[in-house]
Short mmCIF file of C-alpha atoms and ligand atoms in Angstrom, two decimals:
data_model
loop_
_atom_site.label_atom_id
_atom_site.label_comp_id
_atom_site.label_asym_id
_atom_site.label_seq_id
_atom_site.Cartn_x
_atom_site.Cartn_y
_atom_site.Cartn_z
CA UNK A 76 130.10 91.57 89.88
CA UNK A 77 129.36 89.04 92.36
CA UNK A 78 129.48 89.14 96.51
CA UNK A 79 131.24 85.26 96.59
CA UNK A 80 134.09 86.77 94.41
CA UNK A 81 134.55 89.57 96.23
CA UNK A 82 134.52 87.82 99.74
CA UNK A 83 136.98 85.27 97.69
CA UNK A 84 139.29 87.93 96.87
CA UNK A 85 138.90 89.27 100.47
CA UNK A 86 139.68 85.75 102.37
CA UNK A 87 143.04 85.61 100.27
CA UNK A 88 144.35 89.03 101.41
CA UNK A 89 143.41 90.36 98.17
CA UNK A 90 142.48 94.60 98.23
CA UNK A 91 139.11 95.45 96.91
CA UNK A 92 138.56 98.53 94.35
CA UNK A 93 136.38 101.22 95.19
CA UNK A 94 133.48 99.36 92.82
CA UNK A 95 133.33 96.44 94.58
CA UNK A 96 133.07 97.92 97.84
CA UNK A 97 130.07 100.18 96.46
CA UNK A 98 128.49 96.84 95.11
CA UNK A 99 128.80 95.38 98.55
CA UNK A 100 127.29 98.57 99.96
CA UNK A 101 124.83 99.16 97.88
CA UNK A 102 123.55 95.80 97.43
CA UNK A 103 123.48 95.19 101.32
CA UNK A 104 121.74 98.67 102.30
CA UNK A 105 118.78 97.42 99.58
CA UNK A 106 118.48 94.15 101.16
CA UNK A 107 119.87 92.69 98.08
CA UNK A 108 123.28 90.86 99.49
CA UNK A 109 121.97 88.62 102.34
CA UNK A 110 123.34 88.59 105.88
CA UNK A 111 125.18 85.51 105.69
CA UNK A 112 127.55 86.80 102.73
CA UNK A 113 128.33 90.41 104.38
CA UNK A 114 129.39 88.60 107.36
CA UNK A 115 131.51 86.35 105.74
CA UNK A 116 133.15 89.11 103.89
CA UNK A 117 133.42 91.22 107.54
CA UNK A 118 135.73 87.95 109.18
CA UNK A 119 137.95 88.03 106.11
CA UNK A 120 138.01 91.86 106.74
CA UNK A 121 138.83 91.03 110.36
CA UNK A 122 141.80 88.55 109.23
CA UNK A 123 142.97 90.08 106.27
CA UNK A 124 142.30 94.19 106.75
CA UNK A 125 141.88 96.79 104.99
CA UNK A 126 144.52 98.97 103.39
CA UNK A 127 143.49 103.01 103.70
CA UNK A 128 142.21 103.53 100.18
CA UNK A 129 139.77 100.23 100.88
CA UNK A 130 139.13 102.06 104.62
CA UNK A 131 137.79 105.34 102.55
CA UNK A 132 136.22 103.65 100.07
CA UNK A 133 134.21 101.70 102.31
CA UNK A 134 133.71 105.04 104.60
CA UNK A 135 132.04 107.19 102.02
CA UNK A 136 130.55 104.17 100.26
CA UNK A 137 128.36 104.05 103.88
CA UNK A 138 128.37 107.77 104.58
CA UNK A 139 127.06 108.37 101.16
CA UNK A 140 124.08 104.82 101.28
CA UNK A 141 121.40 107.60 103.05
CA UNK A 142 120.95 111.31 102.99
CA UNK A 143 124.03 113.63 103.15
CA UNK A 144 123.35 116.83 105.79
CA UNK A 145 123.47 120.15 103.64
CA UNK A 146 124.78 122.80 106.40
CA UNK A 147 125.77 125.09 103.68
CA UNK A 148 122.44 127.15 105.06
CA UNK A 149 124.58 128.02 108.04
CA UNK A 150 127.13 130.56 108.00
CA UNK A 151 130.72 129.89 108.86
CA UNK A 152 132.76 126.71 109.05
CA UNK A 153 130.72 124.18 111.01
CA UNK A 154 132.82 121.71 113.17
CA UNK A 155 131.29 118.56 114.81
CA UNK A 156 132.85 117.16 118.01
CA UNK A 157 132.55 113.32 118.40
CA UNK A 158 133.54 111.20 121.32
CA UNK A 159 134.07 107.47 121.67
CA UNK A 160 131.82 107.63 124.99
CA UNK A 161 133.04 106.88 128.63
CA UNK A 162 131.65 107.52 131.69
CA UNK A 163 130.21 110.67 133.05
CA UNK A 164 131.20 112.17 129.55
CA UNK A 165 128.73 114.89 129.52
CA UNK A 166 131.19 117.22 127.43
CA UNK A 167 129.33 118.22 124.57
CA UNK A 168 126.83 120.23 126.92
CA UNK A 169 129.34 122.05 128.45
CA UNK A 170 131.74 122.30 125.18
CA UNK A 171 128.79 123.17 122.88
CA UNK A 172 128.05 126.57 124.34
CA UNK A 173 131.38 127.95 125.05
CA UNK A 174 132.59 127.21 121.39
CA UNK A 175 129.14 128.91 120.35
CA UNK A 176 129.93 131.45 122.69
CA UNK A 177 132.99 132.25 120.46
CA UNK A 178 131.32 132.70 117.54
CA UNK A 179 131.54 128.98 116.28
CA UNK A 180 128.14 127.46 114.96
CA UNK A 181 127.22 124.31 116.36
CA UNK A 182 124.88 121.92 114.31
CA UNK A 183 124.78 118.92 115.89
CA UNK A 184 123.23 115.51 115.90
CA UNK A 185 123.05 113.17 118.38
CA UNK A 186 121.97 110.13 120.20
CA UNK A 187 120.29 108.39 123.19
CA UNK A 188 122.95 106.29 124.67
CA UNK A 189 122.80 102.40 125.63
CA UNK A 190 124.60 101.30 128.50
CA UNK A 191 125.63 103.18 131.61
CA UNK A 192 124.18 106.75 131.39
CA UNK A 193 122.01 108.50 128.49
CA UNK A 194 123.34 109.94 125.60
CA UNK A 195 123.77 113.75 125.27
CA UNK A 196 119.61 113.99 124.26
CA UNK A 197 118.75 112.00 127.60
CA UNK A 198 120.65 113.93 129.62
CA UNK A 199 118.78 117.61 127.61
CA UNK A 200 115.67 115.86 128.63
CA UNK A 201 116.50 116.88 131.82
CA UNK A 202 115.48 120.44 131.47
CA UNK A 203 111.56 120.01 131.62
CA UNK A 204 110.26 120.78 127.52
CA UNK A 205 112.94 120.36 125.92
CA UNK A 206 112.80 118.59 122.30
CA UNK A 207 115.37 117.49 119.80
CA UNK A 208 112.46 117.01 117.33
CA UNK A 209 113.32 119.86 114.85
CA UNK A 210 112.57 120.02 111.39
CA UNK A 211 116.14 120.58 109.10
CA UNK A 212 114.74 124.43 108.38
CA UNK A 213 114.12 124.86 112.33
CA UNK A 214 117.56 123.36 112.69
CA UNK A 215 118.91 125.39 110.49
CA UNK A 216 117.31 128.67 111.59
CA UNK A 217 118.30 128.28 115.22
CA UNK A 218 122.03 127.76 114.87
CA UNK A 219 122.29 130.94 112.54
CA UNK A 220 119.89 132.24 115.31
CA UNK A 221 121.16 130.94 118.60
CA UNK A 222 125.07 129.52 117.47
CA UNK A 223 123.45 125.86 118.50
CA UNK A 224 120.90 123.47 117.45
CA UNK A 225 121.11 119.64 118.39
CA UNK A 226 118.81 117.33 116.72
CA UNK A 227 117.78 113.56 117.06
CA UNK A 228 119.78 111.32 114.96
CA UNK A 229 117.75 110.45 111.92
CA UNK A 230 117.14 107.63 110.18
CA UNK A 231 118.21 107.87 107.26
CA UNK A 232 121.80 108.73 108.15
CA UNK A 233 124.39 106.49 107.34
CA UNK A 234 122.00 103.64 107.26
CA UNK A 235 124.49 101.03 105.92
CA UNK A 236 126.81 101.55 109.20
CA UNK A 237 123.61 100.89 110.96
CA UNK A 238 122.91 97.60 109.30
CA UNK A 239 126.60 96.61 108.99
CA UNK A 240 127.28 97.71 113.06
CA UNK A 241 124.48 95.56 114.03
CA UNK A 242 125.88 92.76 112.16
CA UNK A 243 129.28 93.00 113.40
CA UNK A 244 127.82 93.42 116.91
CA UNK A 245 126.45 89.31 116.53
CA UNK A 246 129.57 87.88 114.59
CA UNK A 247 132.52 89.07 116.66
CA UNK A 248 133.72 91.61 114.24
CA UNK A 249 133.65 94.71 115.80
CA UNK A 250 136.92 95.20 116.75
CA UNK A 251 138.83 95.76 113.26
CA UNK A 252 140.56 99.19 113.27
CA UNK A 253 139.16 100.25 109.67
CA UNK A 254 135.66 98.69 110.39
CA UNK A 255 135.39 100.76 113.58
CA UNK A 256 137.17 104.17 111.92
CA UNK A 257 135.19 103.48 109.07
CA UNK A 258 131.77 103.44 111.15
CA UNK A 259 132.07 106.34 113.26
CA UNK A 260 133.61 108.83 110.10
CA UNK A 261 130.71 107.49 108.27
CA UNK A 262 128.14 108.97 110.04
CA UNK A 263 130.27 112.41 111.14
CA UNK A 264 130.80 113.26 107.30
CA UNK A 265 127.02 112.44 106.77
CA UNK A 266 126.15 114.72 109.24
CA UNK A 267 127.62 117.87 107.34
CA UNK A 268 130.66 119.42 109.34
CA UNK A 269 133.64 121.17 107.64
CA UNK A 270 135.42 120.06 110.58
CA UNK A 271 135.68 117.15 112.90
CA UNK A 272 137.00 116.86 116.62
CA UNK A 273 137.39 113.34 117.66
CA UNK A 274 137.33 112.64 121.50
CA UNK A 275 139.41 109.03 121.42
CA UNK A 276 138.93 108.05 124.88
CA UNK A 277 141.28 105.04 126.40
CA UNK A 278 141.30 103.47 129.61
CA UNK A 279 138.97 100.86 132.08
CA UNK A 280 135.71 102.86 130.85
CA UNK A 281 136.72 103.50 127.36
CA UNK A 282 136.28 101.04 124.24
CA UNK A 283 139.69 100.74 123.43
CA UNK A 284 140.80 99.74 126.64
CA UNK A 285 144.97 100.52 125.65
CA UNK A 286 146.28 103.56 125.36
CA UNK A 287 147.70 101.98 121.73
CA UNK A 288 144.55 100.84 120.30
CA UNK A 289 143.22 104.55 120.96
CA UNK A 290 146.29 105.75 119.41
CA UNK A 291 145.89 103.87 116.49
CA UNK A 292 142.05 104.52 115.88
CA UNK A 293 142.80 108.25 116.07
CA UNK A 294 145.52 107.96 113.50
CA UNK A 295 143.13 106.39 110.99
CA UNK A 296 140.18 108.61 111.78
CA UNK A 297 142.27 111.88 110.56
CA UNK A 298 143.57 109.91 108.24
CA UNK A 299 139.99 108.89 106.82
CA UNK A 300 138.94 112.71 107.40
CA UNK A 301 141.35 114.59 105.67
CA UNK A 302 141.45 111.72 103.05
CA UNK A 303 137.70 112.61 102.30
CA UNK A 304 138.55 116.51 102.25
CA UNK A 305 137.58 117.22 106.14
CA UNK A 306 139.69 118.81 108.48
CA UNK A 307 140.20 116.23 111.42
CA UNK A 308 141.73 116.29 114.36
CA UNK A 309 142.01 113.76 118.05
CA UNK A 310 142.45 113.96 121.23
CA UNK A 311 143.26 110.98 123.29
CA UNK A 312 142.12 111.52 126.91
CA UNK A 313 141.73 109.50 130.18
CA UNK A 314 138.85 107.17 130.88
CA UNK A 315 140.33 104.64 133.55
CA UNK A 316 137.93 106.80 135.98
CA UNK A 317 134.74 108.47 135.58
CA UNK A 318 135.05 112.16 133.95
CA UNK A 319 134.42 114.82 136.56
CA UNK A 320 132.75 113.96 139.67
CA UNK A 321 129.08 113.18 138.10
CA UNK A 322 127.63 109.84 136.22
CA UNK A 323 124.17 109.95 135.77
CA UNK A 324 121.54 112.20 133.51
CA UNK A 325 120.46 115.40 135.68
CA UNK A 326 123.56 114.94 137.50
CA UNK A 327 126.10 115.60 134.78
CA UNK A 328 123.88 118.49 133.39
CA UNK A 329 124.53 120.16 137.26
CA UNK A 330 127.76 119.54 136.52
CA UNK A 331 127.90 120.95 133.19
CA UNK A 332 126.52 123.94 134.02
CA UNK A 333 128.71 124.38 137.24
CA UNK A 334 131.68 124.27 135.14
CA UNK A 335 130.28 127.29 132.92
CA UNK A 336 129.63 128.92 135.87
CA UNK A 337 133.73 128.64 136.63
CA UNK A 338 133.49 126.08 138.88
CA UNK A 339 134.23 122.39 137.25
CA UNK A 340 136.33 119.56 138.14
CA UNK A 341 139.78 120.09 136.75
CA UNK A 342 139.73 116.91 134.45
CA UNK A 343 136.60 117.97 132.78
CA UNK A 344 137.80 121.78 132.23
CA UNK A 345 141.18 120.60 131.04
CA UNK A 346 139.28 118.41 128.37
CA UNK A 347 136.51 121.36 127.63
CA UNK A 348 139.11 123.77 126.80
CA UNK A 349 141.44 121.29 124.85
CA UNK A 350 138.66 119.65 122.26
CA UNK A 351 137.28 123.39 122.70
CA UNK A 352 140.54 125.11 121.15
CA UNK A 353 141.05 122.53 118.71
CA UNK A 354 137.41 123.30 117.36
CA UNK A 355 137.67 127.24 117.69
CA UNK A 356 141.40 126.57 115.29
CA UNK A 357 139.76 124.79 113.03
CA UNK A 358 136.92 127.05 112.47
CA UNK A 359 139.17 129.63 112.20
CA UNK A 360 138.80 131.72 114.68
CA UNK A 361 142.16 131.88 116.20
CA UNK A 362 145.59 130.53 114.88
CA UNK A 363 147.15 129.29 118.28
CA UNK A 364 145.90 127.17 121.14
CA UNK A 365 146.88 129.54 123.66
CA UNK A 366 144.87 132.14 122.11
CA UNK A 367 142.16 129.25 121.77
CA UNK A 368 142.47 128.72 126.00
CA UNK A 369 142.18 132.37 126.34
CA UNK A 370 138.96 133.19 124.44
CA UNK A 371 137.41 129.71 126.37
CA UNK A 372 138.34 131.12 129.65
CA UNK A 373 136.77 134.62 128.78
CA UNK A 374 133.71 133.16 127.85
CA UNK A 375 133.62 131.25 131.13
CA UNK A 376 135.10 134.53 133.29
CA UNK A 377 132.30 136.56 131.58
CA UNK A 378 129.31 134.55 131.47
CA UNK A 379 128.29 134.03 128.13
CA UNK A 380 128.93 130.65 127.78
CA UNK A 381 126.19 130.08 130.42
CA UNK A 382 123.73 132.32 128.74
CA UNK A 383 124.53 130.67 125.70
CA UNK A 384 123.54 127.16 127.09
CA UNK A 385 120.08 129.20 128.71
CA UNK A 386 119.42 130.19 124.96
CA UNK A 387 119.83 127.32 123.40
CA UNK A 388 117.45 125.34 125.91
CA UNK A 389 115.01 128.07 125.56
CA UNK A 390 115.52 127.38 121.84
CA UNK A 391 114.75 124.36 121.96
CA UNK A 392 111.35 124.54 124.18
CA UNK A 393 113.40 123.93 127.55
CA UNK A 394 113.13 125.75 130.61
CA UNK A 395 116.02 127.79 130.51
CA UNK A 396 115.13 128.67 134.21
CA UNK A 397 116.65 125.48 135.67
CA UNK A 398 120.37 126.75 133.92
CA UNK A 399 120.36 129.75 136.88
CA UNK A 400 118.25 127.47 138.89
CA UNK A 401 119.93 123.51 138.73
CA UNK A 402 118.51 122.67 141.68
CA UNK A 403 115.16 122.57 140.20
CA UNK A 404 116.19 119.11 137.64
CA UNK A 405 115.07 116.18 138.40
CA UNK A 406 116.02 114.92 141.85
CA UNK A 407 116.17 111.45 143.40
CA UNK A 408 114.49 110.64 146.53
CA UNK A 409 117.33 108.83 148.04
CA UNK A 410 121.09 110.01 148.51
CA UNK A 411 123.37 107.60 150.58
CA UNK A 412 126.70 107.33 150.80
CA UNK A 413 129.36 104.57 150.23
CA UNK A 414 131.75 104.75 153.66
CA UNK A 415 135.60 103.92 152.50
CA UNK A 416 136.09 100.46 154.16
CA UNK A 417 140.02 101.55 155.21
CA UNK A 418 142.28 104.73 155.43
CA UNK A 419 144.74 105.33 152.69
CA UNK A 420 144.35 106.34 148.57
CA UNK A 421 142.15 105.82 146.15
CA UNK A 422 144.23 103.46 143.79
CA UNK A 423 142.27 102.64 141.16
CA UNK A 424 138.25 103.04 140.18
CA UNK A 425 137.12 100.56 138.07
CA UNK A 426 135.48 102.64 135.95
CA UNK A 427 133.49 100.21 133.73
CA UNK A 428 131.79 99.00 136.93
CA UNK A 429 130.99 102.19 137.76
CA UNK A 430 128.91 102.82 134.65
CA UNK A 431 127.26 99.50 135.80
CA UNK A 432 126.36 101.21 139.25
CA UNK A 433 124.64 104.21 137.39
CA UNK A 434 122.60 101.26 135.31
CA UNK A 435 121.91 99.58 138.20
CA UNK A 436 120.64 102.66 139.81
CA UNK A 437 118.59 103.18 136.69
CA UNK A 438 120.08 105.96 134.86
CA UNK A 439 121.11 103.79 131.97
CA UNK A 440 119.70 101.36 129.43
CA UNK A 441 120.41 97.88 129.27
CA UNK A 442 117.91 97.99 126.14
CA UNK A 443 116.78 100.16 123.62
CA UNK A 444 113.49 99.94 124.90
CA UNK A 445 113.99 100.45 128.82
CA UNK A 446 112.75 103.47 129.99
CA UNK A 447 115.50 105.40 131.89
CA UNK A 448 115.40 107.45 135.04
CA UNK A 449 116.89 110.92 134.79
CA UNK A 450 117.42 111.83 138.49
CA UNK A 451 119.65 108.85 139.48
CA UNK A 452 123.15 107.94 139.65
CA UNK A 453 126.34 109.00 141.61
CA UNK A 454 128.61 111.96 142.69
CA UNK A 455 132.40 111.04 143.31
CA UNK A 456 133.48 112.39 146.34
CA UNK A 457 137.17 110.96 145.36
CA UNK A 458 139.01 110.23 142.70
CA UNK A 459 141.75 108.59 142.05
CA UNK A 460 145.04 109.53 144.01
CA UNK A 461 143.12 111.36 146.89
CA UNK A 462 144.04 110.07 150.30
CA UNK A 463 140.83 108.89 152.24
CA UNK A 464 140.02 107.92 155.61
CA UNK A 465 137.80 105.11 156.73
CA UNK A 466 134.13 105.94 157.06
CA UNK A 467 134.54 109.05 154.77
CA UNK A 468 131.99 109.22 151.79
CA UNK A 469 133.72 107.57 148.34
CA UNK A 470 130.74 108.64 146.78
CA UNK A 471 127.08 109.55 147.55
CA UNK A 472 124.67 107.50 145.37
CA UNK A 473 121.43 109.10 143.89
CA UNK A 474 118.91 106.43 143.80
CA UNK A 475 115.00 105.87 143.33
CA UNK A 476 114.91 102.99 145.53
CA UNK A 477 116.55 101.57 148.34
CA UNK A 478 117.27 98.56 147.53
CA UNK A 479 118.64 99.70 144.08
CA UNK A 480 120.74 101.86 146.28
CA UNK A 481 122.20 98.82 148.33
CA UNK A 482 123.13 97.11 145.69
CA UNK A 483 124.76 100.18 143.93
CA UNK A 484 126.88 100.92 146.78
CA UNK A 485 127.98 96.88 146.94
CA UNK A 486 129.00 97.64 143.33
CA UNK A 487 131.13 101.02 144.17
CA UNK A 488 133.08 99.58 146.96
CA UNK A 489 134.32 96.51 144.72
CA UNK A 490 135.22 99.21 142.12
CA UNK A 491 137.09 101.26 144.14
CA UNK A 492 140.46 100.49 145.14
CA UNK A 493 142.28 101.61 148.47
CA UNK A 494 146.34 101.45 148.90
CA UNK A 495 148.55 102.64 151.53
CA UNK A 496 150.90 104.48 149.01
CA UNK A 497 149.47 107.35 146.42
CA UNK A 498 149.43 105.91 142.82
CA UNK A 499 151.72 107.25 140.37
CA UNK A 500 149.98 110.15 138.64
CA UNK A 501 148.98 109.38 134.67
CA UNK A 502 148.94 112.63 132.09
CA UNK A 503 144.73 112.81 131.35
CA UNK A 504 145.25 114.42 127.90
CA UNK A 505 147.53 111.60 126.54
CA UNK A 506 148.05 113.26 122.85
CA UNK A 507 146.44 115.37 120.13
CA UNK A 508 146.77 113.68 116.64
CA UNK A 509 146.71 116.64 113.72
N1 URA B 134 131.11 102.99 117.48
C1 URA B 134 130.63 103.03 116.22
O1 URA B 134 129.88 103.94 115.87
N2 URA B 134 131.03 102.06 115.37
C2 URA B 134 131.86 101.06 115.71
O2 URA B 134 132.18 100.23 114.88
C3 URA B 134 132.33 101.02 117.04
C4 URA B 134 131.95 102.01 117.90
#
């Protein structure tokens, strides 16, 4: 077999077999197909696309180029959540321990994030001690112990997705429908679920800006999931504003933990117990989402869900003290407020831009290397649709210097838009995709 026929047969709208995508693979994760080739076979794959048998084969062809996750040490049906990131999306650490709560083991590895906020192990750093550096027994152990155990993203996961994102990220072809499903499945059915949740979010602060695009990358996610034997199933929710009220590391863990204490913002509960139902269904523990809602709630009304988040920290070398005590994480010297300019509603936030004013701040990374700051970032005060009057606080910003903070709130006000009429209202859970 050889890569110049294959990227041949590629560039004239030919489909590829299973083998020749393995070859490609293969050859590319050893360092054996160079650079130049792949790429030239990813445009024709941007032109030409893939059909959903060449979308599989090229998904388990990558999930299956590093070490497959054996859960089968952990009893009962292990379901992943997965989001397509946004801003102030802090959901797995409220989501994780109420679906542990009810009896659903959570094994799960993450990331640090690159861009506007941390990813969900930044924002864990928060609580002083805490490590995602387990061994896979330790892992193991504490989900049948605990119900949770979230571990650093290894290396050796999916490590042709890593070579072939990177690529795509330099030639302008990210943006294929199977080369993006294909990534992201790659890595969740490396990392051992039964079951998969995907959070498709759409919208200013989402990557797939129309509500369309998300559509369609959901459909081809289940479609890749249950293809490869996986129960899969998607939400598409709202991202054309920041999610909940917080956007920055310590901040959105206050807000986590408010919300299983009962008292979260109403978009961020509404998506908790809707990804949360669809996980407790498909680890069979209930047969109906209201049921689902219900056994959420209770774990909310009752406390365990909180506890549950105190044990896992504890767990995992945290201090569990700062769950009953948030106003012990990491604080920022200065809070200031952005004034609204006029009276009227909150139109629109460009939500986007506001990711940029938590990386401004310095609560995100702009490289892989930058160091980030866990205390900073921002606190809606509005959102969009509430009516405002001039001088009131938009938002208070959480910074670590002043002129940081200046600039930050410069940023806000050109992201937030005022009208003299309400906007029309916009349904935040758009669909769920079975
Ligand atoms: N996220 C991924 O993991 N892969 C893509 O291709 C795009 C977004």
């Amino acid at each position: 077999m050889r890569m110049y026929d294959i990227i041949m047969k590629k560039r004239n709208g030919g489909e590829l077999s299973e083998q020749e995508i393995r070859f490609f693979i293969e050859g590319y994760t050893r360092g054996e197909i160079p650079d130049y080739q792949v790429s030239a076979l990813m445009m024709a794959v941007y032109f030409q696309k893939m059909t959903e048998a060449e979308t599989l084969a090229l998904t388990m062809a990558m999930a299956e180029s590093g070490d497959m996750l054996d859960l089968s040490g952990i009893k009962g049906i292990k379901v992943d959540k997965h989001s397509t990131g946004g801003v102030g999306d802090k959901t797995s650490l409220a989501l994780a321990p109420m679906v542990a709560a009810c009896g659903i083991p959570v094994a799960k590895m993450s990331g640090r994030g690159l861009g506007h906020t941390g990813g969900t192990i930044d924002k864990l750093e928060s609580f002083s001690g805490f490590t995602t550096a387990l061994t896979r027994e330790n892992f193991i152990e504490n989900v049948n112990r605990v119900g949770i155990a979230i571990m650093g993203q290894t290396g050796d996961l999916a490590p042709a997705d890593k070579k072939l994102y990177a690529l795509r990220d330099v030639t302008a072809t990210v943006d294929n429908l199977s080369l993006i499903a294909s990534s992201i499945m790659s890595k969740k059915l490396a990392a051992g679920a039964d079951a998969i949740v995907l959070d498709v979010k759409t919208g200013s602060g989402a990557f797939m800006k129309r509500e369309e695009d998300a559509r369609a990358l959901a459909e081809e996610m289940v479609k890749i999931g249950k293809n490869a034997g996986r129960k899969t199933v998607a939400v598409i929710s709202d991202m054309d504003q920041p999610l909940g009220y917080a956007v920055g590391n310590a901040l959105e863990v206050k807000e986590a933990i408010d919300t299983l204490r009962g008292r979260g913002p109403a978009d961020f509960v509404e998506l908790c117990l809707t990804l949360g139902s669809r996980m407790l269904m498909a680890g069979g523990r209930c047969a109906d989402v209201s049921r689902a809602r219900q056994m959420l709630e209770n774990v909310i009304a009752d406390g365990s869900a909180c506890r549950k988040l105190a044990e896992f920290v504890e767990a995992q070398g945290g201090d569990a003290g700062m769950v009953s005590h948030p106003e012990l994480l990491p604080k920022a010297p200065i809070v200031c407020p952005v004034p609204a300019p006029a009276d009227g509603y909150v139109s629109r936030i460009l939500c986007d831009e506001v990711g940029v004013c938590s990386l401004l701040l310095g609560g995100g990374r702009e490289t892989k290397e930058s160091v980030i700051d866990l205390s900073v970032g921002l606190v809606l005060c509005k959102k969009v649709g509430d009516p405002v009057k001039k001088g009131e606080p938009l938002a208070f910003l959480h910074a670590g210097d002043a002129s940081k903070a200046q600039e930050a709130v410069r940023r806000y006000l050109g992201a937030c838009m005022i009208s003299d009429a309400p906007p029309a209202g916009t349904p935040f859970i758009k669909a769920v995709i079975e």
